[in-house]
Structure formats: structure tokens, C-alpha cells
XYZ file of C-alpha atoms in Angstrom:
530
model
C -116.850 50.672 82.236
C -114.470 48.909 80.164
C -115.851 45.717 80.734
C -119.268 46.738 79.588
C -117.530 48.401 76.238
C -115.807 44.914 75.984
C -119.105 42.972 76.618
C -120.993 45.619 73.882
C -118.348 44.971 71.382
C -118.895 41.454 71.503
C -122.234 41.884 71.417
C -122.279 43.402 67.989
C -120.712 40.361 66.347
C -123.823 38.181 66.936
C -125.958 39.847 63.415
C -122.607 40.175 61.541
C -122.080 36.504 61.722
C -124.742 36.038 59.423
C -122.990 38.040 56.863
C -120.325 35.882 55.623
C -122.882 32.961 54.127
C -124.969 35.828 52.236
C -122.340 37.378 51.226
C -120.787 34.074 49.266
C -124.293 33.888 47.906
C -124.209 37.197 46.184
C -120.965 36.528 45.072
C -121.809 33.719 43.555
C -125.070 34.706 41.886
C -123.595 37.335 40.420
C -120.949 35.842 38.761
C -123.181 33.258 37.268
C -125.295 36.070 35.924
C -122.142 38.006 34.278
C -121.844 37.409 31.088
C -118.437 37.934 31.401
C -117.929 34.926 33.035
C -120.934 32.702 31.895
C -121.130 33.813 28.302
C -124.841 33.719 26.648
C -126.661 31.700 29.228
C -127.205 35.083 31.633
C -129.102 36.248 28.588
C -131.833 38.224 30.948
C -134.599 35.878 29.188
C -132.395 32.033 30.124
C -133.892 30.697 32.768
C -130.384 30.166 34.400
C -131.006 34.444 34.622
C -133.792 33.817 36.178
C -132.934 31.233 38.632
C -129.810 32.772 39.915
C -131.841 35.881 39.998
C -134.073 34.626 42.807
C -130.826 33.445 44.793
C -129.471 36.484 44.427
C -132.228 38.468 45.778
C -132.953 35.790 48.655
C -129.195 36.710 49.147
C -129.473 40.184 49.840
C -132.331 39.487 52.795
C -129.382 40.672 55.369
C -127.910 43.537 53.869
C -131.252 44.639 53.104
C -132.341 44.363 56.694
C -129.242 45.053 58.831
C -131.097 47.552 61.071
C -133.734 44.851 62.228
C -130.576 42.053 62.531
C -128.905 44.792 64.909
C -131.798 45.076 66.891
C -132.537 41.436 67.191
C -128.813 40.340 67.780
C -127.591 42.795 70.718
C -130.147 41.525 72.966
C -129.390 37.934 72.453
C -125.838 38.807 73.495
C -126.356 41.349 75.982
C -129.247 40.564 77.887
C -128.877 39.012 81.223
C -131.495 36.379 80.894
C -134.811 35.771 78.977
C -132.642 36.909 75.768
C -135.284 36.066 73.274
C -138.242 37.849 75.069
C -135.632 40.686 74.739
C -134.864 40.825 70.747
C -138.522 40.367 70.589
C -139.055 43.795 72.859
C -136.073 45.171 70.805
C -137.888 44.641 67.336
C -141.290 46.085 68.975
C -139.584 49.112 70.153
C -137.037 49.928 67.499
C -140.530 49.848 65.169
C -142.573 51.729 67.466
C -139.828 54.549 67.223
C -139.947 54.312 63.383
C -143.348 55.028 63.578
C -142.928 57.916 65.541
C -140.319 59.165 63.395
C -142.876 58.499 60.260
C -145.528 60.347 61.574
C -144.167 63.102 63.183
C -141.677 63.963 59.380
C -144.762 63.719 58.224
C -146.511 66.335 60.002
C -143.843 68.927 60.603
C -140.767 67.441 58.419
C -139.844 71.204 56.839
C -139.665 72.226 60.696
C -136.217 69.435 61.219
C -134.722 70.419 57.409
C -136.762 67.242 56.228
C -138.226 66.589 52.522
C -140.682 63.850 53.902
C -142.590 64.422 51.010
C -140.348 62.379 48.305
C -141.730 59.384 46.823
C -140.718 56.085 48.505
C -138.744 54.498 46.054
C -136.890 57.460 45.099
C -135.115 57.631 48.442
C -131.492 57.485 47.377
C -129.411 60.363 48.798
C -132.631 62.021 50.312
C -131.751 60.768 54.285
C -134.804 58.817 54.377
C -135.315 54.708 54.264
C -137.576 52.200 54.535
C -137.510 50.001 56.882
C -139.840 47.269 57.710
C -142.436 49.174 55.345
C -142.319 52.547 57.129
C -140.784 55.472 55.720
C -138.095 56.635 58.420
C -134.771 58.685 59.062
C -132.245 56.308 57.664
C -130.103 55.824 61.020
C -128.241 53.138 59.754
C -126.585 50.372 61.909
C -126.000 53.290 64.221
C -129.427 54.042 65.509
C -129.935 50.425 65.705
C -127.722 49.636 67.901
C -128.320 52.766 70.305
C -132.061 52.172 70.133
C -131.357 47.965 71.255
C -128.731 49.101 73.558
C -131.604 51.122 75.369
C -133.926 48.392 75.561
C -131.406 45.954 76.998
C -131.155 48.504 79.719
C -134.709 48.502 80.189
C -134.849 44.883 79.991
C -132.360 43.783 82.544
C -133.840 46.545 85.018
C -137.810 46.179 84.548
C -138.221 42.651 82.895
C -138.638 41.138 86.169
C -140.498 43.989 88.238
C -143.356 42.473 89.948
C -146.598 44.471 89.443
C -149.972 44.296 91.657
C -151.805 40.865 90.424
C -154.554 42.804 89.237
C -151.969 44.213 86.524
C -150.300 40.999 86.281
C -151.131 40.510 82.242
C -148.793 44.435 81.993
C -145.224 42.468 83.465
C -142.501 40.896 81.795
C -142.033 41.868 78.301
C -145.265 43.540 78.061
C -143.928 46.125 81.196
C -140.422 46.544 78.766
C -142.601 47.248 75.796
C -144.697 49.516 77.840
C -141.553 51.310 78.961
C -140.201 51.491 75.950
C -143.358 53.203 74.040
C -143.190 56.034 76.785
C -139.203 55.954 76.076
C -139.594 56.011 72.279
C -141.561 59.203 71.898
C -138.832 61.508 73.246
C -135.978 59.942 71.499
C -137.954 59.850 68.368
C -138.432 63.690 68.193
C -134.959 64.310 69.652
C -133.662 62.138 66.660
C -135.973 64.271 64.502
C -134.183 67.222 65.660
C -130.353 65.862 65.808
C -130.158 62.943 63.260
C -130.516 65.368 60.056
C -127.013 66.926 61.552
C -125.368 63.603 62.177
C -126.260 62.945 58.497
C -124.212 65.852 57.495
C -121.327 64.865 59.678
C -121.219 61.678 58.441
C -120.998 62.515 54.868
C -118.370 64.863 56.266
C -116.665 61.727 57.654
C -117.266 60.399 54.543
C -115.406 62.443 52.222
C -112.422 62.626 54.703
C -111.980 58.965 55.715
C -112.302 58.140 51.556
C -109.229 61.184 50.910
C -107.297 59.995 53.816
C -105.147 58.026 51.952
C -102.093 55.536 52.649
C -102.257 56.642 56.117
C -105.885 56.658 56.572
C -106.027 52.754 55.683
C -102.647 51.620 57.726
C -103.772 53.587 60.865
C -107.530 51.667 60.435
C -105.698 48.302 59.430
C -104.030 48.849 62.391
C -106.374 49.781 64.941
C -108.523 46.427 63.942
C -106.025 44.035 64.646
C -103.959 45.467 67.438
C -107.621 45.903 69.618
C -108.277 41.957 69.294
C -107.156 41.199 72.735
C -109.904 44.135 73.973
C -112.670 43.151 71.618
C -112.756 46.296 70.523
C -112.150 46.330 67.310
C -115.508 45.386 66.313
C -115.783 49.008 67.043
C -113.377 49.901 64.667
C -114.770 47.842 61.357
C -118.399 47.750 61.834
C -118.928 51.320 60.883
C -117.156 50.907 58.141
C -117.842 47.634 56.318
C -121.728 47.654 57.626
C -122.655 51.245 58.667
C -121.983 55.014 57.378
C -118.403 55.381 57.509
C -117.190 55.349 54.199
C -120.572 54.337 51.933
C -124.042 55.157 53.276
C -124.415 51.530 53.569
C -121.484 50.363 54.421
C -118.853 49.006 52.187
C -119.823 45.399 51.768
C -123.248 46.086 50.397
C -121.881 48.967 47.896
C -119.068 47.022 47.047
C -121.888 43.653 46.113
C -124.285 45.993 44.689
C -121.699 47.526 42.097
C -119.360 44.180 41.939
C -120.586 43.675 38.110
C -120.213 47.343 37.000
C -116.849 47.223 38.423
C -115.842 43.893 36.340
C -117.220 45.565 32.980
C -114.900 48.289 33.710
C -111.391 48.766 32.568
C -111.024 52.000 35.338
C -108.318 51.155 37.969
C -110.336 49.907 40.972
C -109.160 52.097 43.602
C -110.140 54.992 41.016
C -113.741 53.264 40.740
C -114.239 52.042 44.504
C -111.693 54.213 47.131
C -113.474 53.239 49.716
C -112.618 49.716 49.359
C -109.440 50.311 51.004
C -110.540 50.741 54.563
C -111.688 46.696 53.653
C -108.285 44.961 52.747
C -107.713 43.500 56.582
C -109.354 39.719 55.165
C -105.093 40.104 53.776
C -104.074 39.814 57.597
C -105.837 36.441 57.825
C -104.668 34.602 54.708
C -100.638 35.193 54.596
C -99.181 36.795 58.272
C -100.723 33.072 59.982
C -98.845 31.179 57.042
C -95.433 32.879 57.531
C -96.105 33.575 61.205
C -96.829 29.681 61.861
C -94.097 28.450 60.064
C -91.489 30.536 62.379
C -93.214 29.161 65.346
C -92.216 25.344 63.527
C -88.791 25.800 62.784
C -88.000 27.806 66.204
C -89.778 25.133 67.852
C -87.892 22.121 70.331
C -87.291 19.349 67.327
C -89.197 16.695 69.674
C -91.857 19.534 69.931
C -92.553 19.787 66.415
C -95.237 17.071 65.744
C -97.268 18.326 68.527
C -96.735 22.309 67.343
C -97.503 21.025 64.155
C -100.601 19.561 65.168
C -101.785 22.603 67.025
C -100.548 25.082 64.376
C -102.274 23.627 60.821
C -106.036 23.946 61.899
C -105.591 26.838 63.326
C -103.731 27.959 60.236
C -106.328 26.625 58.078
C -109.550 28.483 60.577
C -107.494 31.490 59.728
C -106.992 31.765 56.183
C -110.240 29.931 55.221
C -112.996 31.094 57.434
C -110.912 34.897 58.507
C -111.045 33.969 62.083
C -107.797 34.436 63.722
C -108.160 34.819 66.850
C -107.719 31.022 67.743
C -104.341 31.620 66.400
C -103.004 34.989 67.441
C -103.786 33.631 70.516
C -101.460 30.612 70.611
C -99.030 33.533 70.587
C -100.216 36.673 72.139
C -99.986 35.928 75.974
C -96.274 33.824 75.637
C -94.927 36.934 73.482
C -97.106 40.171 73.697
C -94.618 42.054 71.675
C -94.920 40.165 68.597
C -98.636 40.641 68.617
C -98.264 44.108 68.084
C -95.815 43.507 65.627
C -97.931 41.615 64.352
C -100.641 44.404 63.871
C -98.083 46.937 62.722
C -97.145 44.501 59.868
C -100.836 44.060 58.780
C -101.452 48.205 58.875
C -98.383 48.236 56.594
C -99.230 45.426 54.249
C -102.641 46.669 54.138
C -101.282 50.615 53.638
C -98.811 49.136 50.900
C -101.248 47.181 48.676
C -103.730 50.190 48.947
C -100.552 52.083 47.798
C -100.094 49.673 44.694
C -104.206 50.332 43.675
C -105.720 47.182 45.716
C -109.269 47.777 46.933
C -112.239 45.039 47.514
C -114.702 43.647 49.625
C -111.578 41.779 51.878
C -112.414 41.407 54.661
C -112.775 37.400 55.542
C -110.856 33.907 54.392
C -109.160 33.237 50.864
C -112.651 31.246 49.619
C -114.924 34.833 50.538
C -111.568 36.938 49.082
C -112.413 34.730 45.576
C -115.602 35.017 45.279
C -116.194 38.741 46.339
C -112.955 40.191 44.415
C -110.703 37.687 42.431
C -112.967 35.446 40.293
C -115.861 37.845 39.138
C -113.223 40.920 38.607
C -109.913 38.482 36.844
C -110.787 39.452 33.360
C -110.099 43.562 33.819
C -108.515 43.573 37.111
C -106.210 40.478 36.864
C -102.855 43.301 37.436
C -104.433 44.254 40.508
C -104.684 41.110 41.836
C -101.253 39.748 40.930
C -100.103 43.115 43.009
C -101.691 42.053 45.833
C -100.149 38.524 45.539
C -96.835 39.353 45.607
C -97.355 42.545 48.412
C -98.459 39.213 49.999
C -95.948 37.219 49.093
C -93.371 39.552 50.454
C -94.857 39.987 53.540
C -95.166 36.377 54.416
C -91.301 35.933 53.805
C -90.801 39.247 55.900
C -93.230 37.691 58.522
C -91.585 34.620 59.028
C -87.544 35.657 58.890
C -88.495 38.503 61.524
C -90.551 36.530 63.817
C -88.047 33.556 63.442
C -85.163 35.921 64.009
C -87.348 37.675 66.747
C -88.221 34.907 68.787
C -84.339 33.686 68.955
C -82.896 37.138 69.687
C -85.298 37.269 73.145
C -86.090 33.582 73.788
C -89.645 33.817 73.631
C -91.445 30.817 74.656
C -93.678 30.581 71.620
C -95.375 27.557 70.714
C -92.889 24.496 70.723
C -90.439 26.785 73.238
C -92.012 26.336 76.552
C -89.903 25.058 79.580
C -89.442 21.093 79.967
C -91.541 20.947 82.749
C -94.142 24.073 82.515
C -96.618 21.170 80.984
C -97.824 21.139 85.107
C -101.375 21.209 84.632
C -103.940 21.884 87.749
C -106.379 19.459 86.541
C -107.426 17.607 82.977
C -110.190 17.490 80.780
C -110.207 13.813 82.212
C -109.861 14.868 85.676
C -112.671 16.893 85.544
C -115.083 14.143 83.837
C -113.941 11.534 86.850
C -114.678 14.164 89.462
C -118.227 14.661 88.127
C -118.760 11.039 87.397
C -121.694 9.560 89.498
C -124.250 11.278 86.476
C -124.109 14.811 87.946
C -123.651 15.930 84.122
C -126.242 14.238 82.000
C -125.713 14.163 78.070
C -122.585 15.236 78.677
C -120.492 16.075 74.990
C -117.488 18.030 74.294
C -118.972 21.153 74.764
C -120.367 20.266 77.497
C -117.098 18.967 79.048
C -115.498 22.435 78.188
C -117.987 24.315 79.536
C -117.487 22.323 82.435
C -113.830 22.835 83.115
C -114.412 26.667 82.468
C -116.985 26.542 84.567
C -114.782 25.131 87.703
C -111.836 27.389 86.598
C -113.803 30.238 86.995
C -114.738 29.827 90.580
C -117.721 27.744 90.223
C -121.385 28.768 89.909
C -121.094 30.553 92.924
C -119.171 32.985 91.308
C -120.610 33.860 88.128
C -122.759 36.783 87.454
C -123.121 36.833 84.258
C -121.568 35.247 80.774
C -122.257 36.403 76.982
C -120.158 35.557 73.696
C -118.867 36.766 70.436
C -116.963 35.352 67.641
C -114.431 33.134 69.557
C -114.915 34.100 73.267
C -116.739 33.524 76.151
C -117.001 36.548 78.079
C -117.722 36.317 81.354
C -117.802 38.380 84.776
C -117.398 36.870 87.807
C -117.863 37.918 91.317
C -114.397 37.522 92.624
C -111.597 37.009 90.362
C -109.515 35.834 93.127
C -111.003 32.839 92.577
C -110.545 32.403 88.933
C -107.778 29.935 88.512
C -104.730 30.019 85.860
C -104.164 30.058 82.154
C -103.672 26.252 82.061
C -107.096 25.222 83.635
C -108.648 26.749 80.790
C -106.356 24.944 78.632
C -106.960 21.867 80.087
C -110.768 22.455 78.488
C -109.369 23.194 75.355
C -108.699 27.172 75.471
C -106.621 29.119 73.643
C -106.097 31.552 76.398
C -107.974 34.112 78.605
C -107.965 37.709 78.688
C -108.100 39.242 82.311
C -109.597 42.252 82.887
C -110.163 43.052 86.665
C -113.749 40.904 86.979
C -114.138 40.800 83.338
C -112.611 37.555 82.002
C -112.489 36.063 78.215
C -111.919 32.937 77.631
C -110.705 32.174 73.699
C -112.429 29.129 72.857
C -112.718 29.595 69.261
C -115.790 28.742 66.830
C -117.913 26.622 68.575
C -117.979 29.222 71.590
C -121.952 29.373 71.151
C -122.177 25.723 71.889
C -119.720 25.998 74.619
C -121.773 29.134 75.796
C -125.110 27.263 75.843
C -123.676 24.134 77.936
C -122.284 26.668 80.118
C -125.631 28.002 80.723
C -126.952 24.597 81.225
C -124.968 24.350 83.666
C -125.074 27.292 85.597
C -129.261 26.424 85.281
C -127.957 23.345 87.182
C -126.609 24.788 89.605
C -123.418 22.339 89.499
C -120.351 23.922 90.604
């Protein structure tokens, strides 16, 4: 069960990917339509207005459409093969249900507590949305990724079912579609029924998580970075920054929607946007990795140091640039699993702490998304909240790095730059590998296609892999015997940060370009090479 959770989790990541670039582009637009910042040209008649105008509404295509992403994305992740037939079967499907929804509000709305009679574009507040043109229940991100999550099931069961070859034209997708229509109509009038009483819990949820506090935001800050190694935590921030959590649409959109209200105002932030707090973790991946990597340097073997060096700086700099830390925590994590969740307890603190001192935002990524989102378009009226947060930061780092430094001498750990003389035994190399295969058995072979092949061997060989997905910075993938799966440093040897084991459930941390690892590796397996 846990491996499926894990797998789902990951899963999720694939739409919010997209988020980061769009949300730079709002950013951006609306800055250069403040005339705070810009002066006179964002005159609403200037044709700089104008033109930043259409980027900024080309911008909000994702946030505006985060249902239909949801849909789409799970089943490239999740589904076990044929993964665009599926987000093509998820779209049809998640539609068809809105249409059920539509029509039956529509006939017998009073009957479920529902005004289906307001007009569409006064739908604010009313718990109604349009989506793809059809006026629906707003279920949020929630309901699209239950509604996907069902037609991945039906997918991986039925997609394949061979029917009598006089109904041959009905199989494949059109048999999941088929399914799904039948499926639909129940769960549309059961949502009918239930989804008006979620809507009240959640705005329930809403008014507690908002008035929880200090503690609310440390034990959340928390909670997201100590469930990294899982990959749960997508769990734990999804709700929040993209679904109903805390803002009906989560908090990036209302934090982008109201970003140049909130720079005209001279109101504290955290009295104009509370909710913002539960949005502060980006803070864990700009200053802990600075402070953190630095005691890993100094505490490091002095003829070790060029070569910690080397591996510490672009993972540093992935970190605090792009918010993806993962390629570092993990340098760390399996040689000294006690400072990880230091580690997280730190960031719930820091985070807790600059909440404390009136910090709030859309923080959630690297230092050049923290700019443009909070510090450059707010400066003017906010500029004492931000120099707050730089020195809660500031702090921290120095805390980080004498703790961890004293840390990792008080108990030996073998961090980075600490390992035994001769634990640099390796059970095969990256060149290894390439001379064993030589003889053209890999054609157009790259680097990703090299490290797909080493994980590929480590994990048993194609013999033993039953299936393999990704998220963020990992390839997931279940095997059918982990006795087979060999140790840490055969991964390494392909250029892994480290694997997470989880009975047949195995992650391997291979950082950004894990989709182009992950499509090599399904070359492969196509191939049949073991």
C-alpha cells in the first residue's frame, strides 16, 4: 500500500512542474504593469499595458486550468503503459462527469442545497466553476485527482481486454472511455449529493488552518520536508499551495491574483494575506543548503575537499536557484539520517519564526521565483518585512552550519568528504558498464542513456522490473525481487544521489533530468537488454 501512496505522490508532481515557469511570468507581468515600479508607462492606454497584458493573461493558462493539468498529468505518471492514450481517456472522462454534474444541478440543484441558477460569471463564493466551458461543482485539484486516479485504475485493468473482432473498433481506449461513461454517472450524482458538504468542511479547514498560528505553520513546514525521503510530502503542500486548503484556489493563484493590491498597501502582510504562511518552505531551499554545505567542507578530509567541493556547489546552486533539494539532502540523508531530521526541525522553526516576525508570500521555490513573486514587486511598502526575513535567515544559516559542523564531529558521521579511505570500492563503473555493452547493443547511446543503463543492471535487469514512473528527482521503480537489486554504490556509479528502499518499491535520486533518464530507461526495457 505504501508503495502505491509513494508512486501517487510522485505522480502528482508531473502538472505542478509546469507551475514554476508561469508563475515567473505573472510575476513579471505584473510588475511591469505596476506603476509602482514602472512609473507612467503602465498607463492602462501605453501599449507597454497592453503588451504585458497579453503575457500576463497567456500566463495564467495553468492556474486557470489546474483541474484539466491534474487530469492529464496523473496518467502520464501512473499509468502502466500507453500513458498518453490514458490522459487522453482521463480528459474524456473527467468532462463527461462535468457534464453529468451540469445537467443533473440543473435539473434538481435545490434537491443537493445547490443555487445552479446563478449567472456564470458571477460564480465567486457560490461553489460552482467553470471548467472547460461547463458550469460544474468546483471540486478543485481534489476531484481531479480522484476522478484521474479512477481512470488509471480502469486503464491499467481494461485497456488491453480483448473483445470479440466483431466489437474490435469498442477496445483500447474506446473500452476505458466506455467504462468510464457507465462509471461517471454514479459518481457524478454521489458527488452531487456529498461534494456540497465537503465544501463546507473545507471552508471549515479553512478558517482553522489560517488561525492556527505559529504552530500551525512549523508543524506544516515540518511535515513537508521531513516526508522527502517517502515522497509524501507532495501530499502535504499540494492542497495547500494549489488546492482548497487555505484559499479556494490555492495559495499561489490568490497570492498572484492580489500581488498588486498587496504592494499598494501599507497593511502588514501577514494582516493582508495569513494564509501566506503555510507557503514560506521556498526559505528551506535558499539558506539551510548554504550553511549546511559549508559544514560538510570544513568537516571534510583536507585532500577531500576539492572533490566535496565539486559535488557540493551545483548542488548548492540546484537548491537555492531552482528550490529543488532533494539532490542535496540526499548527499546527506542516508550517511547521517539524524541530521536530516534535524534538518526538517530547523526549517519548521525558521519557517514558524519568520511567520512569527509578520513574513508571508508566495515562497515556495528558488531565490530568482522568491524575487519575483514577493521581494521586487512588494520592496517599496514591505521592504521591513523582507529585511526580517533576511536576517531570520541569516541566523539560521550560522545556526545551521556551527550545529551540523559541531554535530558531525561529536558522532563521526561520515558525511560528504568523511567516508572511510577505502569505502570508494565500487561494484562496477559508468565505464564498466559502457565496455560490457560495447559490440552496439545500445544504439545512440548518451548520458542518459548510460544512466539508465547502469540503473537498469543495478536493479536486477529487465527481468526484474515491473514497472517504473517518476517525479521531480526520482525514478521510482518496483521490481520483482529486490534481492536482486544491488547496493547504494551501483547506482552511484550511474550518477545517483542515493536510493530509497522500500520492500519492492525502490527510488532512485537522480535529480532533474530524471524524465530523460526515465525515457532511456524505457527504451531500454522496450529493448529488452538486460
Amino acid at each position: 500500500m505504501m508503495q502505491k501512496i509513494q508512486r501517487f505522490g510522485g505522480a502528482m508532481f508531473t502538472p505542478v512542474l509546469l507551475f514554476a515557469f508561469s508563475g515567473l511570468i505573472l510575476a513579471i507581468s505584473i510588475m511591469l504593469t505596476n506603476p509602482l515600479i514602472v512609473g507612467g508607462i503602465a498607463d492602462t492606454s501605453t501599449f507597454w499595458y497592453k503588451f504585458w497584458m497579453v503575457i500576463q493573461n497567456g500566463g495564467w493558462t495553468v492556474f486557470n486550468q489546474m483541474e484539466l493539468l491534474f487530469v492529464v498529468g496523473l496518467p502520464i505518471g501512473l499509468a502502466k503503459e500507453a500513458n498518453g492514450r490514458a490522459a487522453m481517456e482521463s480528459l474524456v472522462i473527467y468532462l463527461t462527469f462535468n457534464y453529468f454534474v451540469s445537467t443533473i444541478l440543473g435539473f434538481w440543484g435545490k434537491t443537493f442545497g445547490v443555487n445552479f441558477n446563478v449567472d456564470s460569471t458571477q460564480l465567486q463564493g457560490t461553489g460552482l466553476k467553470m471548467i472547460a466551458g461547463i458550469k460544474t461543482l468546483d471540486t478543485s485539484v481534489l476531484g481531479a485527482i480522484v476522478l484521474s486516479a479512477i481512470v488509471v485504475w480502469l486503464h491499467n485493468r481494461y485497456f488491453n481486454t480483448k473483445l470479440p473482432e466483431w466489437l474490435g473498433v469498442f477496445q483500447g481506449s474506446s473500452f476505458v472511455v466506455i467504462l468510464g461513461f457507465v462509471v461517471m454517472l454514479p459518481v457524478a450524482l454521489l458527488a452531487c449529493w456529498l461534494w456540497p458538504m465537503v465544501q463546507s468542511g473545507i471552508a471549515s479547514l479553512q478558517v482553522f488552518m489560517a488561525s492556527s498560528g505559529v504552530i500551525g505553520v512549523f508543524i506544516y513546514s515540518f511535515l513537508e520536508r521531513v516526508l522527502i525521503p517517502t515522497g509524501l510530502h507532495h501530499f502535504i503542500y499540494i492542497p495547500f499551495m494549489f488546492g482548497p486548503a487555505v484559499t479556494p484556489d490555492g495559495i499561489v493563484k490568490a497570492w498572484l491574483a492580489n500581488i498588486q493590491n498587496f504592494s499598494e498597501s501599507a497593511k502588514p502582510l501577514k494582516e493582508l494575506f495569513p494564509e501566506g504562511g503555510f507557503a514560506l518552505f521556498g526559505n528551506d531551499k535558499i539558506w539551510p543548503p548554504i550553511g549546511i554545505a559549508a559544514a560538510f567542507y570544513v568537516t571534510a578530509k583536507p585532500e577531500k575537499r576539492k572533490k566535496v567541493l565539486a559535488l557540493l556547489i551545483p548542488a548548492v546552486l540546484t537548491a537555492v536557484m531552482a528550490g529543488i533539494t532533494e539532490p542535496f539532502e540526499f548527499t546527506f540523508l542516508f550517511a547521517a539520517p539524524v541530521l536530516f531530521v534535524i534538518h526538517a526541525l530547523l526549517c519548521g522553526i525558521m519557517d514558524a519564526t519568520m511567520y512569527f516576525f509578520g513574513v508571508v508570500g508566495s515562497m515556495d521555490s528558488g531565490i530568482i521565483d522568491m524575487a519575483t513573486k514577493n521581494w521586487i514587486p512588494l520592496f517599496a511598502n514591505h521592504w521591513t518585512t523582507y529585511v526580517a526575513q533576511w536576517i531570520i535567515a541569516l541566523i539560521f544559516m550560522v545556526i545551521y552550519f556551527f550545529l551540523f559542523r559541531f554535530l558531525i564531529l561529536k558522532f563521526n558521521f561520515a558525511t560528504p568528504g568523511r567516508e572511510a579511505d577505502d569505502e570508494e570500492t565500487k561494484l562496477h563503473t559508468k565505464a564498466d558498464y559502457k565496455n560490457k555493452k560495447a559490440g552496439g547493443q545500445i544504439s545512440g547511446a548518451n548520458e542518459y542513456t548510460e544512466s539508465a543503463a547502469v540503473y537498469l543492471d543495478a536493479l536486477g535487469g529487465f527481468d526484474n522490473i515491473q514497472d517504473v514512473t517518476n517525479c521531480a528527482t526520482r525514478l521510482r521503480v518496483t521490481v520483482k525481487d529486490e534481492t536482486l537489486v544491488q547496493p547504494d554504490a551501483a547506482f552511484k556509479a550511474g550518477g545517483a544521489h542515493g536510493v530509497v528502499r522500500h520492500g519492492k518499491a525502490f527510488q532512485v535520486i537522480v535529480g532533474l533530468s530524471v524524465p530523460q533518464v526515465r525515457e532511456e530507461f524505457e527504451k531500454l526495457l522496450k529493448k529488452g537488454i538486460k
